XYZ file of C-alpha atoms in Angstrom:
199
model
C 18.482 176.125 123.449
C 17.419 179.773 123.487
C 18.753 181.492 126.597
C 16.597 183.833 128.644
C 18.191 187.171 129.434
C 17.289 189.805 132.015
C 14.641 189.510 134.692
C 11.559 187.878 133.200
C 7.893 188.246 134.053
C 5.493 185.306 133.951
C 4.128 186.620 130.631
C 7.666 186.973 129.248
C 8.601 183.413 130.151
C 5.277 181.937 129.013
C 5.601 183.733 125.669
C 9.232 182.728 125.141
C 8.577 179.124 126.120
C 5.586 179.082 123.781
C 7.768 180.367 120.952
C 10.362 177.738 121.821
C 7.726 174.992 121.739
C 6.679 176.190 118.284
C 10.234 176.249 116.975
C 11.013 172.820 118.364
C 7.933 171.258 116.812
C 8.494 172.826 113.378
C 9.675 170.546 110.598
C 12.959 172.423 110.288
C 13.982 172.172 113.947
C 14.781 168.771 115.490
C 14.114 168.231 119.174
C 17.137 168.581 121.432
C 18.151 166.810 124.606
C 19.228 169.007 127.549
C 22.782 168.758 128.776
C 23.374 167.665 132.358
C 24.618 170.207 134.898
C 27.856 169.456 136.730
C 27.241 170.216 140.391
C 30.005 168.173 142.030
C 32.028 171.223 143.090
C 29.095 172.988 144.769
C 29.483 173.071 148.574
C 26.472 172.403 150.781
C 26.141 174.714 153.757
C 25.549 173.427 157.282
C 21.933 172.614 158.092
C 22.290 173.073 161.858
C 20.664 176.494 162.006
C 18.165 177.951 159.528
C 18.979 181.376 158.183
C 17.521 183.733 155.638
C 19.428 183.607 152.375
C 19.740 186.558 150.048
C 21.748 187.257 146.918
C 21.859 186.759 143.185
C 21.563 183.288 141.689
C 24.226 182.462 139.148
C 22.879 180.847 136.001
C 25.137 177.800 136.312
C 23.872 177.203 139.873
C 20.243 176.805 138.797
C 19.932 173.026 138.792
C 16.318 172.561 137.735
C 13.020 174.424 137.657
C 12.752 174.356 141.437
C 16.299 174.104 142.805
C 19.428 176.212 142.924
C 22.386 177.129 145.084
C 22.208 180.470 146.902
C 24.914 181.820 149.215
C 26.492 178.355 149.452
C 23.262 176.594 150.417
C 21.160 174.217 148.362
C 17.595 175.489 148.058
C 14.406 173.865 146.795
C 11.298 175.959 146.269
C 8.546 175.264 148.783
C 5.247 173.860 147.594
C 6.197 172.788 144.082
C 7.783 169.972 142.113
C 9.257 171.036 138.777
C 10.242 168.899 135.843
C 13.741 167.472 136.262
C 16.490 168.945 134.092
C 16.860 165.761 132.021
C 13.122 165.177 131.695
C 11.432 165.349 128.312
C 7.828 165.692 127.249
C 6.019 164.972 124.002
C 4.180 167.264 121.639
C 3.086 166.435 118.133
C 5.026 163.154 118.324
C 8.302 164.909 119.142
C 10.301 164.719 122.357
C 10.984 168.156 123.801
C 13.498 169.138 126.516
C 10.837 170.359 128.917
C 13.017 169.888 131.986
C 15.662 172.195 130.546
C 12.919 174.626 129.571
C 11.721 174.640 133.179
C 15.280 175.373 134.299
C 15.497 178.176 131.726
C 12.260 179.638 133.074
C 13.688 179.835 136.595
C 16.899 181.347 135.206
C 14.784 183.965 133.449
C 12.867 184.857 136.593
C 15.993 185.232 138.739
C 18.476 186.753 136.254
C 20.253 189.747 137.765
C 17.833 190.008 140.684
C 18.261 189.765 144.442
C 16.538 186.583 145.571
C 15.507 186.230 149.219
C 14.768 182.763 150.607
C 13.224 182.081 154.003
C 13.700 178.427 155.033
C 10.551 176.494 155.915
C 12.446 173.348 156.910
C 15.567 171.377 156.058
C 15.126 168.021 154.382
C 18.010 165.638 155.001
C 16.566 163.299 152.375
C 16.496 166.107 149.813
C 19.747 167.679 151.063
C 18.312 171.149 150.696
C 16.514 173.937 152.483
C 12.864 173.869 151.445
C 12.258 177.595 151.227
C 9.855 180.361 150.313
C 11.823 182.435 147.807
C 10.883 185.851 146.514
C 12.139 188.773 144.475
C 10.442 191.628 146.273
C 6.780 190.570 146.284
C 7.350 188.171 143.375
C 7.069 184.584 144.643
C 9.152 182.089 142.661
C 7.046 179.035 143.509
C 3.979 180.855 142.229
C 5.830 181.999 139.111
C 6.884 178.470 138.213
C 3.345 177.147 138.712
C 1.852 179.944 136.613
C 4.381 179.398 133.818
C 3.270 175.774 133.609
C 6.623 174.122 134.331
C 5.967 172.876 137.866
C 3.240 171.062 139.754
C 2.127 171.630 143.315
C 3.456 169.430 146.110
C 2.192 171.284 149.192
C -0.300 174.137 149.176
C -1.852 174.985 152.553
C -3.341 178.243 151.205
C -4.748 176.716 147.985
C -3.381 179.713 146.065
C -0.969 177.534 144.110
C -3.743 175.017 143.461
C -5.864 177.704 141.823
C -2.888 178.951 139.799
C -2.110 175.426 138.620
C -5.717 174.880 137.576
C -5.558 178.024 135.430
C -2.182 177.095 133.897
C -3.509 173.636 133.095
C -6.707 175.035 131.579
C -4.695 177.424 129.403
C -2.225 174.651 128.501
C 0.786 176.645 129.550
C 4.222 175.037 129.511
C 4.132 171.314 130.118
C 0.326 171.301 130.305
C 0.295 171.689 126.519
C 2.245 168.440 126.157
C 2.205 164.825 127.246
C 4.511 164.335 130.207
C 5.176 162.243 133.285
C 4.681 163.875 136.658
C 8.162 164.643 138.065
C 7.881 162.146 140.940
C 6.808 159.387 138.551
C 9.629 160.230 136.147
C 12.187 160.047 138.970
C 10.913 156.630 140.018
C 11.343 155.365 136.459
C 14.832 156.882 136.074
C 16.610 156.046 139.353
C 20.087 156.450 137.866
C 19.468 159.855 136.285
C 20.974 163.065 137.661
C 18.424 164.948 139.674
C 18.159 168.280 141.438
C 19.707 168.474 144.973
C 16.808 166.933 146.854
C 17.009 163.663 144.904
C 20.793 163.119 145.247
């Protein structure tokens, strides 16, 4: 799997993921299956009081395309549902590691940057703070939608809905493949390892 290095823009990630799709669907490159991420040693911070989180996100603590650990707390991006890390999609009759590609996209966006997350609410079922996370004015939920590796779950402003419609029209990321919606995939794979909110 090609690693993303340095802070990435939406165009950077879309281009690199497009190149990766091409390489994976070439005759010389077999599809790969993403490795699972060991998260057993990651502590979960107390959910009694919400607090703004800020810091850098270590690569190994990005669990999926919409979840990571920041400052000892589990965080899920508000308003979106990304492909799970073990989830695959299909293009040109080949299975592709789209879930790992979604995770790589989020790693690319956050690499070396200060991420600020403002909790919207804590979900005991998801075991994570559902948060609006930004790098300056750069919104991570929006970035993942625009890159085509996440779908909307809640969108009061309809901004994400419009961005998803454009990503789908342009066949970015997973929209250029055949895939199961993340929630449907989770229901069909109840024993798989999911991001924090599904544990």
